[in-house]
Amino acid sequence: LIGLVNEVYSHLEQESDPAEIDACLEHIYAAIASHFALEERHMREAKYAEYEAHKDEHEDLLDQLRDMMDDFVDNPGPGKAALQEKLADWFGQHFATFDARLHDQLGDHH
């Protein structure tokens, strides 16, 4: 996922075509949604106590990412600035909090 985010930043810095950036964002969205689904399966199987809160966080994050993507498509200039400012922090915070607790209890689930 970090590699995909770095790829988007590279396209943003190189002033790539907005359609190319949007395609990268779609790839990130699909990869993150897949990662979240796998993680949720592991949490259900382990009867993880924080499952509902963690799943809600996933849904919120995907909604936020979709909003950023839509903003970029609707208005690439300001959308680009928002992506550059927020994208890395967007899921970094989740991985540093919710996923850290999950890994503490369940170990590596990848």
Short mmCIF file of the C-alpha atoms (twelve columns), coordinates in Angstrom:
data_MODEL
# 
_entry.id   MODEL 
# 
loop_
_atom_site.group_PDB 
_atom_site.id 
_atom_site.type_symbol 
_atom_site.label_atom_id 
_atom_site.label_alt_id 
_atom_site.label_comp_id 
_atom_site.label_asym_id 
_atom_site.label_seq_id 
_atom_site.Cartn_x 
_atom_site.Cartn_y 
_atom_site.Cartn_z 
_atom_site.pdbx_PDB_model_num 
ATOM 1   C CA . LEU A 1   0.000   0.000   0.000   1 
ATOM 2   C CA . ILE A 2   2.844   2.360   0.774   1 
ATOM 3   C CA . GLY A 3   4.265   1.755   -2.684  1 
ATOM 4   C CA . LEU A 4   0.913   2.662   -4.245  1 
ATOM 5   C CA . VAL A 5   0.684   5.866   -2.211  1 
ATOM 6   C CA . ASN A 6   4.244   6.754   -3.215  1 
ATOM 7   C CA . GLU A 7   3.287   6.188   -6.848  1 
ATOM 8   C CA . VAL A 8   0.385   8.636   -6.547  1 
ATOM 9   C CA . TYR A 9   2.661   11.229  -4.942  1 
ATOM 10  C CA . SER A 10  5.125   10.757  -7.784  1 
ATOM 11  C CA . HIS A 11  2.344   11.400  -10.326 1 
ATOM 12  C CA . LEU A 12  1.148   14.431  -8.375  1 
ATOM 13  C CA . GLU A 13  4.653   15.914  -8.271  1 
ATOM 14  C CA . GLN A 14  5.210   15.256  -11.978 1 
ATOM 15  C CA . GLU A 15  1.948   16.997  -12.903 1 
ATOM 16  C CA . SER A 16  0.695   13.795  -14.558 1 
ATOM 17  C CA . ASP A 17  -2.581  13.706  -16.432 1 
ATOM 18  C CA . PRO A 18  -5.507  13.740  -13.951 1 
ATOM 19  C CA . ALA A 19  -6.913  10.557  -15.542 1 
ATOM 20  C CA . GLU A 20  -3.645  8.761   -14.787 1 
ATOM 21  C CA . ILE A 21  -3.725  9.972   -11.187 1 
ATOM 22  C CA . ASP A 22  -7.367  8.905   -10.877 1 
ATOM 23  C CA . ALA A 23  -6.459  5.427   -12.158 1 
ATOM 24  C CA . CYS A 24  -3.762  5.162   -9.477  1 
ATOM 25  C CA . LEU A 25  -6.250  6.279   -6.839  1 
ATOM 26  C CA . GLU A 26  -8.721  3.628   -8.004  1 
ATOM 27  C CA . HIS A 27  -5.960  1.036   -7.656  1 
ATOM 28  C CA . ILE A 28  -5.228  2.246   -4.116  1 
ATOM 29  C CA . TYR A 29  -8.925  2.154   -3.242  1 
ATOM 30  C CA . ALA A 30  -9.271  -1.429  -4.497  1 
ATOM 31  C CA . ALA A 31  -6.113  -2.556  -2.688  1 
ATOM 32  C CA . ILE A 32  -7.146  -0.948  0.585   1 
ATOM 33  C CA . ALA A 33  -10.696 -2.314  0.358   1 
ATOM 34  C CA . SER A 34  -9.249  -5.784  -0.245  1 
ATOM 35  C CA . HIS A 35  -6.812  -5.401  2.655   1 
ATOM 36  C CA . PHE A 36  -9.625  -4.267  4.952   1 
ATOM 37  C CA . ALA A 37  -11.857 -7.199  3.918   1 
ATOM 38  C CA . LEU A 38  -9.086  -9.691  4.665   1 
ATOM 39  C CA . GLU A 39  -8.346  -8.017  7.971   1 
ATOM 40  C CA . GLU A 40  -12.040 -8.108  8.926   1 
ATOM 41  C CA . ARG A 41  -12.201 -11.819 8.122   1 
ATOM 42  C CA . HIS A 42  -9.250  -12.480 10.419  1 
ATOM 43  C CA . MET A 43  -10.847 -10.396 13.163  1 
ATOM 44  C CA . ARG A 44  -14.149 -12.303 12.881  1 
ATOM 45  C CA . GLU A 45  -12.374 -15.656 12.945  1 
ATOM 46  C CA . ALA A 46  -10.416 -14.613 16.045  1 
ATOM 47  C CA . LYS A 47  -13.521 -13.117 17.681  1 
ATOM 48  C CA . TYR A 48  -11.559 -9.892  18.069  1 
ATOM 49  C CA . ALA A 49  -13.165 -7.702  20.761  1 
ATOM 50  C CA . GLU A 50  -12.707 -4.450  18.832  1 
ATOM 51  C CA . TYR A 51  -14.095 -5.847  15.581  1 
ATOM 52  C CA . GLU A 52  -17.095 -3.515  15.258  1 
ATOM 53  C CA . ALA A 53  -15.107 -0.334  16.016  1 
ATOM 54  C CA . HIS A 54  -12.327 -1.419  13.674  1 
ATOM 55  C CA . LYS A 55  -14.786 -2.265  10.886  1 
ATOM 56  C CA . ASP A 56  -16.512 1.106   11.355  1 
ATOM 57  C CA . GLU A 57  -13.099 2.782   11.060  1 
ATOM 58  C CA . HIS A 58  -12.505 0.914   7.789   1 
ATOM 59  C CA . GLU A 59  -15.826 2.105   6.393   1 
ATOM 60  C CA . ASP A 60  -15.109 5.693   7.438   1 
ATOM 61  C CA . LEU A 61  -11.646 5.578   5.872   1 
ATOM 62  C CA . LEU A 62  -12.980 4.212   2.594   1 
ATOM 63  C CA . ASP A 63  -15.662 6.927   2.553   1 
ATOM 64  C CA . GLN A 64  -13.012 9.596   3.173   1 
ATOM 65  C CA . LEU A 65  -10.796 8.213   0.424   1 
ATOM 66  C CA . ARG A 66  -13.723 8.125   -2.004  1 
ATOM 67  C CA . ASP A 67  -14.539 11.750  -1.109  1 
ATOM 68  C CA . MET A 68  -10.910 12.780  -1.801  1 
ATOM 69  C CA . MET A 69  -10.995 10.919  -5.100  1 
ATOM 70  C CA . ASP A 70  -14.293 12.518  -6.123  1 
ATOM 71  C CA . ASP A 71  -12.997 15.973  -5.159  1 
ATOM 72  C CA . PHE A 72  -9.904  15.393  -7.287  1 
ATOM 73  C CA . VAL A 73  -11.946 14.307  -10.322 1 
ATOM 74  C CA . ASP A 74  -14.395 17.215  -9.930  1 
ATOM 75  C CA . ASN A 75  -11.688 19.844  -9.485  1 
ATOM 76  C CA . PRO A 76  -8.120  18.537  -10.033 1 
ATOM 77  C CA . GLY A 77  -6.300  21.678  -8.842  1 
ATOM 78  C CA . PRO A 78  -7.630  21.900  -5.289  1 
ATOM 79  C CA . GLY A 79  -8.152  18.123  -5.244  1 
ATOM 80  C CA . LYS A 80  -4.466  17.626  -5.964  1 
ATOM 81  C CA . ALA A 81  -3.480  19.886  -3.077  1 
ATOM 82  C CA . ALA A 82  -5.793  17.987  -0.727  1 
ATOM 83  C CA . LEU A 83  -4.348  14.649  -1.842  1 
ATOM 84  C CA . GLN A 84  -0.790  15.849  -1.330  1 
ATOM 85  C CA . GLU A 85  -1.672  17.119  2.120   1 
ATOM 86  C CA . LYS A 86  -3.835  14.284  3.400   1 
ATOM 87  C CA . LEU A 87  -3.305  11.004  1.559   1 
ATOM 88  C CA . ALA A 88  -0.350  9.598   3.504   1 
ATOM 89  C CA . ASP A 89  -1.796  10.700  6.830   1 
ATOM 90  C CA . TRP A 90  -5.203  9.386   5.831   1 
ATOM 91  C CA . PHE A 91  -4.429  5.738   6.473   1 
ATOM 92  C CA . GLY A 92  -1.182  6.136   8.388   1 
ATOM 93  C CA . GLN A 93  -3.188  7.168   11.427  1 
ATOM 94  C CA . HIS A 94  -5.344  4.053   11.133  1 
ATOM 95  C CA . PHE A 95  -2.340  1.756   10.832  1 
ATOM 96  C CA . ALA A 96  -0.668  3.414   13.807  1 
ATOM 97  C CA . THR A 97  -3.711  3.066   16.085  1 
ATOM 98  C CA . PHE A 98  -6.324  0.464   15.183  1 
ATOM 99  C CA . ASP A 99  -3.935  -1.880  13.375  1 
ATOM 100 C CA . ALA A 100 -1.279  -1.579  16.072  1 
ATOM 101 C CA . ARG A 101 -3.773  -2.846  18.654  1 
ATOM 102 C CA . LEU A 102 -4.930  -5.579  16.283  1 
ATOM 103 C CA . HIS A 103 -1.366  -6.781  15.689  1 
ATOM 104 C CA . ASP A 104 -0.684  -6.740  19.418  1 
ATOM 105 C CA . GLN A 105 -3.561  -9.156  19.994  1 
ATOM 106 C CA . LEU A 106 -3.622  -11.255 16.836  1 
ATOM 107 C CA . GLY A 107 -0.093  -10.999 15.475  1 
ATOM 108 C CA . ASP A 108 0.710   -10.517 11.814  1 
ATOM 109 C CA . HIS A 109 -2.348  -11.425 9.736   1 
ATOM 110 C CA . HIS A 110 -1.038  -10.747 6.208   1 
# 
